[in-house]
PDB file of N, CA, C and O in Angstrom, chain B, residues numbered from 101:
ATOM      1  N   SER B 101       0.843  -1.191   0.000  1.00  0.00           N
ATOM      2  CA  SER B 101       0.000   0.000   0.000  1.00  0.00           C
ATOM      3  C   SER B 101       0.887   1.253   0.000  1.00  0.00           C
ATOM      4  O   SER B 101       1.897   1.310   0.700  1.00  0.00           O
ATOM      5  N   TYR B 102       0.496   2.238  -0.785  1.00  0.00           N
ATOM      6  CA  TYR B 102       1.276   3.474  -0.893  1.00  0.00           C
ATOM      7  C   TYR B 102       0.819   4.548   0.087  1.00  0.00           C
ATOM      8  O   TYR B 102       1.508   5.549   0.282  1.00  0.00           O
ATOM      9  N   ILE B 103      -0.327   4.342   0.694  1.00  0.00           N
ATOM     10  CA  ILE B 103      -0.887   5.351   1.595  1.00  0.00           C
ATOM     11  C   ILE B 103      -0.830   4.827   3.021  1.00  0.00           C
ATOM     12  O   ILE B 103      -1.270   3.714   3.311  1.00  0.00           O
ATOM     13  N   GLU B 104      -0.284   5.645   3.898  1.00  0.00           N
ATOM     14  CA  GLU B 104      -0.246   5.291   5.310  1.00  0.00           C
ATOM     15  C   GLU B 104      -1.340   6.088   6.014  1.00  0.00           C
ATOM     16  O   GLU B 104      -1.175   7.291   6.218  1.00  0.00           O
ATOM     17  N   PRO B 105      -2.432   5.467   6.386  1.00  0.00           N
ATOM     18  CA  PRO B 105      -3.577   6.198   6.935  1.00  0.00           C
ATOM     19  C   PRO B 105      -3.279   6.909   8.250  1.00  0.00           C
ATOM     20  O   PRO B 105      -3.972   7.867   8.593  1.00  0.00           O
ATOM     21  N   ASP B 106      -2.270   6.470   8.993  1.00  0.00           N
ATOM     22  CA  ASP B 106      -1.963   7.101  10.278  1.00  0.00           C
ATOM     23  C   ASP B 106      -1.005   8.282  10.152  1.00  0.00           C
ATOM     24  O   ASP B 106      -0.729   8.963  11.139  1.00  0.00           O
ATOM     25  N   PHE B 107      -0.497   8.529   8.946  1.00  0.00           N
ATOM     26  CA  PHE B 107       0.460   9.620   8.747  1.00  0.00           C
ATOM     27  C   PHE B 107      -0.237  10.966   8.896  1.00  0.00           C
ATOM     28  O   PHE B 107      -1.300  11.188   8.317  1.00  0.00           O
ATOM     29  N   LYS B 108       0.364  11.861   9.672  1.00  0.00           N
ATOM     30  CA  LYS B 108      -0.170  13.218   9.862  1.00  0.00           C
ATOM     31  C   LYS B 108       0.860  14.217   9.354  1.00  0.00           C
ATOM     32  O   LYS B 108       1.999  14.238   9.818  1.00  0.00           O
ATOM     33  N   TRP B 109       0.450  15.044   8.397  1.00  0.00           N
ATOM     34  CA  TRP B 109       1.333  16.059   7.824  1.00  0.00           C
ATOM     35  C   TRP B 109       1.306  17.293   8.708  1.00  0.00           C
ATOM     36  O   TRP B 109       0.243  17.702   9.175  1.00  0.00           O
ATOM     37  N   SER B 110       2.463  17.885   8.938  1.00  0.00           N
ATOM     38  CA  SER B 110       2.493  19.147   9.678  1.00  0.00           C
ATOM     39  C   SER B 110       3.473  20.090   8.990  1.00  0.00           C
ATOM     40  O   SER B 110       4.617  19.724   8.722  1.00  0.00           O
ATOM     41  N   ASN B 111       3.019  21.291   8.711  1.00  0.00           N
ATOM     42  CA  ASN B 111       3.876  22.311   8.109  1.00  0.00           C
ATOM     43  C   ASN B 111       4.767  22.907   9.184  1.00  0.00           C
ATOM     44  O   ASN B 111       4.456  22.829  10.372  1.00  0.00           O
ATOM     45  N   PHE B 112       5.884  23.506   8.761  1.00  0.00           N
ATOM     46  CA  PHE B 112       6.740  24.177   9.723  1.00  0.00           C
ATOM     47  C   PHE B 112       6.891  25.635   9.335  1.00  0.00           C
ATOM     48  O   PHE B 112       6.693  26.007   8.178  1.00  0.00           O
ATOM     49  N   ASN B 113       7.242  26.458  10.313  1.00  0.00           N
ATOM     50  CA  ASN B 113       7.343  27.897  10.075  1.00  0.00           C
ATOM     51  C   ASN B 113       8.711  28.250   9.486  1.00  0.00           C
ATOM     52  O   ASN B 113       9.565  27.380   9.315  1.00  0.00           O
ATOM     53  N   LEU B 114       8.908  29.526   9.182  1.00  0.00           N
ATOM     54  CA  LEU B 114      10.144  29.970   8.528  1.00  0.00           C
ATOM     55  C   LEU B 114      11.383  29.746   9.386  1.00  0.00           C
ATOM     56  O   LEU B 114      12.454  29.437   8.862  1.00  0.00           O
ATOM     57  N   GLU B 115      11.243  29.899  10.705  1.00  0.00           N
ATOM     58  CA  GLU B 115      12.387  29.674  11.581  1.00  0.00           C
ATOM     59  C   GLU B 115      12.814  28.204  11.551  1.00  0.00           C
ATOM     60  O   GLU B 115      14.005  27.898  11.499  1.00  0.00           O
ATOM     61  N   GLU B 116      11.838  27.304  11.586  1.00  0.00           N
ATOM     62  CA  GLU B 116      12.143  25.875  11.509  1.00  0.00           C
ATOM     63  C   GLU B 116      12.722  25.519  10.139  1.00  0.00           C
ATOM     64  O   GLU B 116      13.619  24.683  10.034  1.00  0.00           O
ATOM     65  N   GLN B 117      12.205  26.155   9.104  1.00  0.00           N
ATOM     66  CA  GLN B 117      12.701  25.921   7.748  1.00  0.00           C
ATOM     67  C   GLN B 117      14.167  26.333   7.637  1.00  0.00           C
ATOM     68  O   GLN B 117      14.964  25.637   7.008  1.00  0.00           O
ATOM     69  N   ALA B 118      14.519  27.457   8.243  1.00  0.00           N
ATOM     70  CA  ALA B 118      15.893  27.961   8.182  1.00  0.00           C
ATOM     71  C   ALA B 118      16.879  26.981   8.814  1.00  0.00           C
ATOM     72  O   ALA B 118      18.043  26.931   8.417  1.00  0.00           O
ATOM     73  N   LYS B 119      16.422  26.206   9.792  1.00  0.00           N
ATOM     74  CA  LYS B 119      17.294  25.216  10.427  1.00  0.00           C
ATOM     75  C   LYS B 119      17.535  24.011   9.519  1.00  0.00           C
ATOM     76  O   LYS B 119      18.574  23.356   9.609  1.00  0.00           O
ATOM     77  N   VAL B 120      16.576  23.725   8.649  1.00  0.00           N
ATOM     78  CA  VAL B 120      16.641  22.530   7.806  1.00  0.00           C
ATOM     79  C   VAL B 120      17.311  22.810   6.470  1.00  0.00           C
ATOM     80  O   VAL B 120      18.106  22.001   5.991  1.00  0.00           O
ATOM     81  N   ILE B 121      16.997  23.950   5.866  1.00  0.00           N
ATOM     82  CA  ILE B 121      17.485  24.279   4.530  1.00  0.00           C
ATOM     83  C   ILE B 121      18.730  25.149   4.648  1.00  0.00           C
ATOM     84  O   ILE B 121      18.716  26.174   5.328  1.00  0.00           O
ATOM     85  N   VAL B 122      19.795  24.740   3.990  1.00  0.00           N
ATOM     86  CA  VAL B 122      21.070  25.453   4.094  1.00  0.00           C
ATOM     87  C   VAL B 122      21.013  26.797   3.379  1.00  0.00           C
ATOM     88  O   VAL B 122      21.423  27.816   3.935  1.00  0.00           O
ATOM     89  N   ALA B 123      20.501  26.802   2.139  1.00  0.00           N
ATOM     90  CA  ALA B 123      20.461  28.034   1.348  1.00  0.00           C
ATOM     91  C   ALA B 123      19.119  28.728   1.548  1.00  0.00           C
ATOM     92  O   ALA B 123      18.092  28.059   1.663  1.00  0.00           O
ATOM     93  N   PRO B 124      19.111  30.052   1.590  1.00  0.00           N
ATOM     94  CA  PRO B 124      17.832  30.757   1.686  1.00  0.00           C
ATOM     95  C   PRO B 124      17.032  30.603   0.401  1.00  0.00           C
ATOM     96  O   PRO B 124      17.571  30.241  -0.644  1.00  0.00           O
ATOM     97  N   ARG B 125      15.771  30.877   0.495  1.00  0.00           N
ATOM     98  CA  ARG B 125      14.882  30.744  -0.656  1.00  0.00           C
ATOM     99  C   ARG B 125      15.276  31.744  -1.735  1.00  0.00           C
ATOM    100  O   ARG B 125      15.547  32.909  -1.445  1.00  0.00           O
ATOM    101  N   SER B 126      15.304  31.284  -2.975  1.00  0.00           N
ATOM    102  CA  SER B 126      15.590  32.196  -4.084  1.00  0.00           C
ATOM    103  C   SER B 126      14.280  32.601  -4.742  1.00  0.00           C
ATOM    104  O   SER B 126      13.325  31.825  -4.780  1.00  0.00           O
ATOM    105  N   ASN B 127      14.246  33.796  -5.247  1.00  0.00           N
ATOM    106  CA  ASN B 127      13.053  34.288  -5.929  1.00  0.00           C
ATOM    107  C   ASN B 127      13.313  34.282  -7.429  1.00  0.00           C
ATOM    108  O   ASN B 127      13.650  35.307  -8.020  1.00  0.00           O
ATOM    109  N   ASN B 128      13.152  33.120  -8.028  1.00  0.00           N
ATOM    110  CA  ASN B 128      13.363  32.976  -9.464  1.00  0.00           C
ATOM    111  C   ASN B 128      12.171  33.518 -10.230  1.00  0.00           C
ATOM    112  O   ASN B 128      11.036  33.471  -9.757  1.00  0.00           O
ATOM    113  N   GLU B 129      12.440  34.025 -11.397  1.00  0.00           N
ATOM    114  CA  GLU B 129      11.369  34.477 -12.270  1.00  0.00           C
ATOM    115  C   GLU B 129      11.152  33.438 -13.350  1.00  0.00           C
ATOM    116  O   GLU B 129      12.113  32.917 -13.917  1.00  0.00           O
ATOM    117  N   MET B 130       9.908  33.136 -13.634  1.00  0.00           N
ATOM    118  CA  MET B 130       9.589  32.141 -14.645  1.00  0.00           C
ATOM    119  C   MET B 130       9.240  32.799 -15.977  1.00  0.00           C
ATOM    120  O   MET B 130       8.677  32.157 -16.864  1.00  0.00           O
ATOM    121  N   ASP B 131       9.572  34.067 -16.110  1.00  0.00           N
ATOM    122  CA  ASP B 131       9.253  34.822 -17.311  1.00  0.00           C
ATOM    123  C   ASP B 131      10.558  35.174 -18.022  1.00  0.00           C
ATOM    124  O   ASP B 131      11.508  35.635 -17.390  1.00  0.00           O
ATOM    125  N   GLY B 132      10.601  34.958 -19.318  1.00  0.00           N
ATOM    126  CA  GLY B 132      11.806  35.236 -20.084  1.00  0.00           C
ATOM    127  C   GLY B 132      11.836  36.613 -20.706  1.00  0.00           C
ATOM    128  O   GLY B 132      12.672  36.876 -21.570  1.00  0.00           O
ATOM    129  N   ALA B 133      10.942  37.505 -20.291  1.00  0.00           N
ATOM    130  CA  ALA B 133      10.845  38.831 -20.915  1.00  0.00           C
ATOM    131  C   ALA B 133      12.146  39.628 -20.779  1.00  0.00           C
ATOM    132  O   ALA B 133      12.572  40.284 -21.730  1.00  0.00           O
ATOM    133  N   LYS B 134      12.775  39.575 -19.608  1.00  0.00           N
ATOM    134  CA  LYS B 134      14.028  40.317 -19.416  1.00  0.00           C
ATOM    135  C   LYS B 134      15.129  39.762 -20.321  1.00  0.00           C
ATOM    136  O   LYS B 134      15.899  40.517 -20.914  1.00  0.00           O
ATOM    137  N   LEU B 135      15.190  38.433 -20.417  1.00  0.00           N
ATOM    138  CA  LEU B 135      16.190  37.823 -21.300  1.00  0.00           C
ATOM    139  C   LEU B 135      15.934  38.188 -22.752  1.00  0.00           C
ATOM    140  O   LEU B 135      16.867  38.506 -23.489  1.00  0.00           O
ATOM    141  N   SER B 136      14.676  38.144 -23.164  1.00  0.00           N
ATOM    142  CA  SER B 136      14.331  38.482 -24.550  1.00  0.00           C
ATOM    143  C   SER B 136      14.668  39.930 -24.864  1.00  0.00           C
ATOM    144  O   SER B 136      15.097  40.251 -25.972  1.00  0.00           O
ATOM    145  N   LYS B 137      14.472  40.800 -23.883  1.00  0.00           N
ATOM    146  CA  LYS B 137      14.793  42.215 -24.086  1.00  0.00           C
ATOM    147  C   LYS B 137      16.310  42.402 -24.209  1.00  0.00           C
ATOM    148  O   LYS B 137      16.779  43.186 -25.034  1.00  0.00           O
ATOM    149  N   GLU B 138      17.065  41.679 -23.390  1.00  0.00           N
ATOM    150  CA  GLU B 138      18.526  41.778 -23.397  1.00  0.00           C
ATOM    151  C   GLU B 138      19.139  41.098 -24.619  1.00  0.00           C
ATOM    152  O   GLU B 138      20.145  41.559 -25.158  1.00  0.00           O
ATOM    153  N   PHE B 139      18.519  39.992 -25.053  1.00  0.00           N
ATOM    154  CA  PHE B 139      19.025  39.217 -26.186  1.00  0.00           C
ATOM    155  C   PHE B 139      17.915  39.020 -27.210  1.00  0.00           C
ATOM    156  O   PHE B 139      17.328  37.940 -27.277  1.00  0.00           O
ATOM    157  N   PRO B 140      17.615  40.043 -28.010  1.00  0.00           N
ATOM    158  CA  PRO B 140      16.487  39.954 -28.950  1.00  0.00           C
ATOM    159  C   PRO B 140      16.650  38.862 -30.006  1.00  0.00           C
ATOM    160  O   PRO B 140      15.663  38.418 -30.594  1.00  0.00           O
ATOM    161  N   GLU B 141      17.888  38.425 -30.251  1.00  0.00           N
ATOM    162  CA  GLU B 141      18.108  37.376 -31.253  1.00  0.00           C
ATOM    163  C   GLU B 141      17.787  35.979 -30.709  1.00  0.00           C
ATOM    164  O   GLU B 141      17.771  35.009 -31.466  1.00  0.00           O
ATOM    165  N   MET B 142      17.531  35.876 -29.401  1.00  0.00           N
ATOM    166  CA  MET B 142      17.243  34.581 -28.791  1.00  0.00           C
ATOM    167  C   MET B 142      15.912  34.031 -29.306  1.00  0.00           C
ATOM    168  O   MET B 142      14.896  34.726 -29.312  1.00  0.00           O
ATOM    169  N   LEU B 143      15.940  32.775 -29.735  1.00  0.00           N
ATOM    170  CA  LEU B 143      14.734  32.135 -30.257  1.00  0.00           C
ATOM    171  C   LEU B 143      13.814  31.707 -29.121  1.00  0.00           C
ATOM    172  O   LEU B 143      14.253  31.486 -27.993  1.00  0.00           O
ATOM    173  N   SER B 144      12.533  31.597 -29.442  1.00  0.00           N
ATOM    174  CA  SER B 144      11.591  31.046 -28.471  1.00  0.00           C
ATOM    175  C   SER B 144      11.902  29.565 -28.286  1.00  0.00           C
ATOM    176  O   SER B 144      12.626  28.982 -29.093  1.00  0.00           O
ATOM    177  N   ILE B 145      11.377  28.965 -27.257  1.00  0.00           N
ATOM    178  CA  ILE B 145      11.615  27.536 -27.018  1.00  0.00           C
ATOM    179  C   ILE B 145      11.142  26.717 -28.208  1.00  0.00           C
ATOM    180  O   ILE B 145      11.843  25.815 -28.668  1.00  0.00           O
ATOM    181  N   LYS B 146       9.953  27.032 -28.704  1.00  0.00           N
ATOM    182  CA  LYS B 146       9.396  26.280 -29.837  1.00  0.00           C
ATOM    183  C   LYS B 146      10.302  26.397 -31.063  1.00  0.00           C
ATOM    184  O   LYS B 146      10.657  25.391 -31.679  1.00  0.00           O
ATOM    185  N   ASP B 147      10.675  27.638 -31.416  1.00  0.00           N
ATOM    186  CA  ASP B 147      11.524  27.851 -32.593  1.00  0.00           C
ATOM    187  C   ASP B 147      12.907  27.226 -32.412  1.00  0.00           C
ATOM    188  O   ASP B 147      13.485  26.699 -33.362  1.00  0.00           O
ATOM    189  N   SER B 148      13.427  27.288 -31.198  1.00  0.00           N
ATOM    190  CA  SER B 148      14.727  26.695 -30.917  1.00  0.00           C
ATOM    191  C   SER B 148      14.689  25.177 -31.076  1.00  0.00           C
ATOM    192  O   SER B 148      15.612  24.588 -31.639  1.00  0.00           O
ATOM    193  N   LEU B 149      13.631  24.546 -30.586  1.00  0.00           N
ATOM    194  CA  LEU B 149      13.487  23.096 -30.758  1.00  0.00           C
ATOM    195  C   LEU B 149      13.401  22.720 -32.228  1.00  0.00           C
ATOM    196  O   LEU B 149      14.027  21.757 -32.670  1.00  0.00           O
ATOM    197  N   ILE B 150      12.624  23.484 -32.978  1.00  0.00           N
ATOM    198  CA  ILE B 150      12.491  23.192 -34.409  1.00  0.00           C
ATOM    199  C   ILE B 150      13.847  23.307 -35.098  1.00  0.00           C
ATOM    200  O   ILE B 150      14.243  22.423 -35.859  1.00  0.00           O
ATOM    201  N   LYS B 151      14.557  24.405 -34.825  1.00  0.00           N
ATOM    202  CA  LYS B 151      15.826  24.661 -35.509  1.00  0.00           C
ATOM    203  C   LYS B 151      16.934  23.687 -35.104  1.00  0.00           C
ATOM    204  O   LYS B 151      17.669  23.196 -35.961  1.00  0.00           O
ATOM    205  N   TYR B 152      17.059  23.407 -33.812  1.00  0.00           N
ATOM    206  CA  TYR B 152      18.213  22.643 -33.330  1.00  0.00           C
ATOM    207  C   TYR B 152      17.938  21.170 -33.043  1.00  0.00           C
ATOM    208  O   TYR B 152      18.877  20.397 -32.853  1.00  0.00           O
ATOM    209  N   VAL B 153      16.674  20.770 -33.009  1.00  0.00           N
ATOM    210  CA  VAL B 153      16.365  19.362 -32.733  1.00  0.00           C
ATOM    211  C   VAL B 153      15.676  18.703 -33.916  1.00  0.00           C
ATOM    212  O   VAL B 153      16.156  17.701 -34.445  1.00  0.00           O
ATOM    213  N   PHE B 154      14.549  19.271 -34.329  1.00  0.00           N
ATOM    214  CA  PHE B 154      13.744  18.597 -35.345  1.00  0.00           C
ATOM    215  C   PHE B 154      14.325  18.718 -36.754  1.00  0.00           C
ATOM    216  O   PHE B 154      14.349  17.731 -37.489  1.00  0.00           O
ATOM    217  N   GLU B 155      14.793  19.904 -37.146  1.00  0.00           N
ATOM    218  CA  GLU B 155      15.368  20.056 -38.484  1.00  0.00           C
ATOM    219  C   GLU B 155      16.629  19.207 -38.673  1.00  0.00           C
ATOM    220  O   GLU B 155      16.755  18.552 -39.708  1.00  0.00           O
ATOM    221  N   PRO B 156      17.570  19.188 -37.716  1.00  0.00           N
ATOM    222  CA  PRO B 156      18.735  18.307 -37.906  1.00  0.00           C
ATOM    223  C   PRO B 156      18.353  16.824 -37.971  1.00  0.00           C
ATOM    224  O   PRO B 156      18.984  16.052 -38.693  1.00  0.00           O
ATOM    225  N   ASN B 157      17.334  16.431 -37.227  1.00  0.00           N
ATOM    226  CA  ASN B 157      16.914  15.024 -37.245  1.00  0.00           C
ATOM    227  C   ASN B 157      16.264  14.634 -38.567  1.00  0.00           C
ATOM    228  O   ASN B 157      16.262  13.457 -38.928  1.00  0.00           O
ATOM    229  N   LYS B 158      15.715  15.597 -39.291  1.00  0.00           N
ATOM    230  CA  LYS B 158      15.128  15.304 -40.606  1.00  0.00           C
ATOM    231  C   LYS B 158      16.208  14.866 -41.584  1.00  0.00           C
ATOM    232  O   LYS B 158      15.958  14.045 -42.466  1.00  0.00           O
ATOM    233  N   ARG B 159      17.414  15.415 -41.427  1.00  0.00           N
ATOM    234  CA  ARG B 159      18.512  15.132 -42.349  1.00  0.00           C
ATOM    235  C   ARG B 159      19.117  13.756 -42.130  1.00  0.00           C
ATOM    236  O   ARG B 159      19.773  13.215 -43.021  1.00  0.00           O
ATOM    237  N   THR B 160      18.902  13.191 -40.958  1.00  0.00           N
ATOM    238  CA  THR B 160      19.521  11.880 -40.680  1.00  0.00           C
ATOM    239  C   THR B 160      18.576  10.739 -40.956  1.00  0.00           C
ATOM    240  O   THR B 160      18.940   9.577 -40.774  1.00  0.00           O
TER     241      THR B 160
END
């Protein structure tokens, strides 16, 4: 069985988290707008896959 019915989940606060996790939390951005602005020649993920994965595989 994958489920333990007697298991009780308990969250911990930030102070307890700081004791367990060595590095502090990072605030990553999931948006590529800044990168696109800095590097306008950068391809989108879709276009990059087509150019570097699918097109070369067509030739083989």
